[in-house]
XYZ file of C-alpha atoms in Angstrom:
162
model
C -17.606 -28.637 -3.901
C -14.809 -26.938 -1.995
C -16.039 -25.807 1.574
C -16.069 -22.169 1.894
C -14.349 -20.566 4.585
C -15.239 -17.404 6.120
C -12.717 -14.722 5.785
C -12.692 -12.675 8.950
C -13.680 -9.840 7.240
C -16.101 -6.630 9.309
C -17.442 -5.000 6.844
C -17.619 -2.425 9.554
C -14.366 -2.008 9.849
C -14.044 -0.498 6.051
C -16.554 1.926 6.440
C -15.236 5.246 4.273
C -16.251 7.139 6.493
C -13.661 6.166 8.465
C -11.382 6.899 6.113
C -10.207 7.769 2.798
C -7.829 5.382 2.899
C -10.811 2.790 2.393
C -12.509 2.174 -1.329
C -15.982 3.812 -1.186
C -16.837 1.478 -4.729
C -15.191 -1.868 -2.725
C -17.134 -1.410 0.171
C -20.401 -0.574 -1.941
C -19.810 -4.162 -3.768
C -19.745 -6.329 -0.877
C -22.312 -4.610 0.899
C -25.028 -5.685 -1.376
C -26.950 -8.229 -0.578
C -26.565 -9.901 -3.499
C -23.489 -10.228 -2.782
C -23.492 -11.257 0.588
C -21.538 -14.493 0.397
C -18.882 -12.367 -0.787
C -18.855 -10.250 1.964
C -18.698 -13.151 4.052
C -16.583 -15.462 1.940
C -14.590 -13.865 -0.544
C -11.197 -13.719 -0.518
C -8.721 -11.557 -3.435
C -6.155 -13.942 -6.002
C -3.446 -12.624 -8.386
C -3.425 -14.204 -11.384
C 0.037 -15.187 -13.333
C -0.155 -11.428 -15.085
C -0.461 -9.987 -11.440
C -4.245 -9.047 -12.110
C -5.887 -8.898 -8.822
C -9.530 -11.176 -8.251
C -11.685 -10.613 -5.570
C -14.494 -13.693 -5.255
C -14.543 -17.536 -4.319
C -13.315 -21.025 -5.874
C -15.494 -24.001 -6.141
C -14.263 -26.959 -7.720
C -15.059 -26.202 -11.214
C -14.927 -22.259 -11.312
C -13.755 -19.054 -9.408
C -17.225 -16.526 -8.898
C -15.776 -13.353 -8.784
C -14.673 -10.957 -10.429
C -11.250 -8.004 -11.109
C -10.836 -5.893 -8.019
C -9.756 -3.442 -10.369
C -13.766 -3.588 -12.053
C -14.959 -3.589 -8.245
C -12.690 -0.021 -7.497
C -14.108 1.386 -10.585
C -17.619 0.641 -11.007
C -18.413 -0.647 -7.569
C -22.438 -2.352 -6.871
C -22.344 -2.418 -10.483
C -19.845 -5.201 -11.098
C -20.949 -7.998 -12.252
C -20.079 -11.426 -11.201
C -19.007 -14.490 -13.352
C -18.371 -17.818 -12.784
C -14.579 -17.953 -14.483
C -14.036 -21.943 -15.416
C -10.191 -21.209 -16.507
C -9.227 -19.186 -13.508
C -10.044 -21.381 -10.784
C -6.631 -23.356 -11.157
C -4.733 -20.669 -11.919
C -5.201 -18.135 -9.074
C -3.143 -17.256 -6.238
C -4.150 -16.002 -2.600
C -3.130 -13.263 -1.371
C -2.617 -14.128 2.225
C -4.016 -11.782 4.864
C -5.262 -9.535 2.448
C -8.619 -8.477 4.261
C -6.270 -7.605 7.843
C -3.748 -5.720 5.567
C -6.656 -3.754 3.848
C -8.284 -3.310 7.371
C -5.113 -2.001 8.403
C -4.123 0.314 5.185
C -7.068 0.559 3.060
C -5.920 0.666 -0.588
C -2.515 0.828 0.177
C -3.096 -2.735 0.329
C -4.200 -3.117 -3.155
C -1.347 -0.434 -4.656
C 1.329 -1.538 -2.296
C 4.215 0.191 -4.414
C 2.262 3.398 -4.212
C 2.381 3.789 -7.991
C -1.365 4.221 -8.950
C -3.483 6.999 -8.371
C -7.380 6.434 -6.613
C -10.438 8.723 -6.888
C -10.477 10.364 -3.028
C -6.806 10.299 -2.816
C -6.180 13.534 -2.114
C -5.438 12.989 1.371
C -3.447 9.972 0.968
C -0.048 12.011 0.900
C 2.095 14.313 3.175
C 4.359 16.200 1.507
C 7.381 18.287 2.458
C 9.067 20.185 0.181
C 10.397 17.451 -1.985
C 9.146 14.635 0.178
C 6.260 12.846 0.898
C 4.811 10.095 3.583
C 1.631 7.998 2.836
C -0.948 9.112 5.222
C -3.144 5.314 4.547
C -0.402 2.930 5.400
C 2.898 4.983 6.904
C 5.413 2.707 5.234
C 6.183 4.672 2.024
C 7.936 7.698 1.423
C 8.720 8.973 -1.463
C 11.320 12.149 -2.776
C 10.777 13.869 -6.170
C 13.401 13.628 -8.769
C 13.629 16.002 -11.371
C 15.806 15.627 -14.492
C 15.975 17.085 -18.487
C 15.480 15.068 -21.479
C 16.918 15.584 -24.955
C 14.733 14.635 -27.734
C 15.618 14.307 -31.038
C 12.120 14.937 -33.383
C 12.146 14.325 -37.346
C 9.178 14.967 -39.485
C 8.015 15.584 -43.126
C 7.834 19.233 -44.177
C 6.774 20.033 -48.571
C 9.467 21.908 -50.426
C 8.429 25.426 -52.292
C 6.932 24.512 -55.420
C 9.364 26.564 -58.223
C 7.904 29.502 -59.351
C 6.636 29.339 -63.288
C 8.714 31.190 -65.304
């Protein structure tokens, strides 16, 4: 079996209390104690469709699971030992620092998806806004008008009997 590194992580240092920026539901997970070694040893992979895995390899399987199933459903994910993912997963390097440093940001780093709690995660003014988690991405609202062209079915009259 592979040895297992640690991977730096405090869980301390997510607390959401200290922030919304941090995943109440991620933080719930790996405080567990069932699921201490992955507090302590997990690290999060991107598969070849870009789904993100938070968990361990071995030398037979990955025991983990989605991150995506972690943000929604938190201590009650369930882990699985995935045989066919082990070889096919990707580390994300320095994940655990960036997420330490920009919470979820870290996890939506185009700023695309919308988290529960994220109400404070933008600054906006008047057709601007600044990410108040990471700083590094502003965005400016576009507006524009579509034309759509709609067809449908619609019964003739019946004739009237004479």
């Amino acid at each position: 079996m592979q040895a297992l590194l640690a991977n730096d992580l405090d869980l301390n240092a997510i607390e959401p209390r200290l922030g919304a920026k941090y995943s109440p539901n991620l933080h719930a997970y790996l405080a567990l104690e069932r699921n201490r070694n992955h507090c302590r040893f997990a690290r999060v992979y991107r598969d070849p469709d870009g789904v993100l895995w938070i968990g361990f390899p071995d030398d037979y399987f990955f025991v983990g699971a989605r991150l995506s199933s972690v943000l929604v459903n938190g201590s009650k994910t369930q882990v699985f030992a995935h045989m066919r993912l082990v070889h096919t997963l990707v580390e994300v390097e320095g994940f655990w620092a960036t997420y330490v440093r920009d919470g979820r940001c870290a996890i939506d780093v185009d700023h695309t998806r919308g988290f529960i709690g994220d109400d404070t995660r933008w600054a906006v003014t008047d057709e601007r806004r600044t990410c108040n988690w990471c700083g590094n991405a502003t965005q400016t609202m576009t507006r524009w008008t579509e034309a759509v062209e709609k067809t449908a079915w619609v019964a003739e009259p019946l004739p009237l009997a004479a």
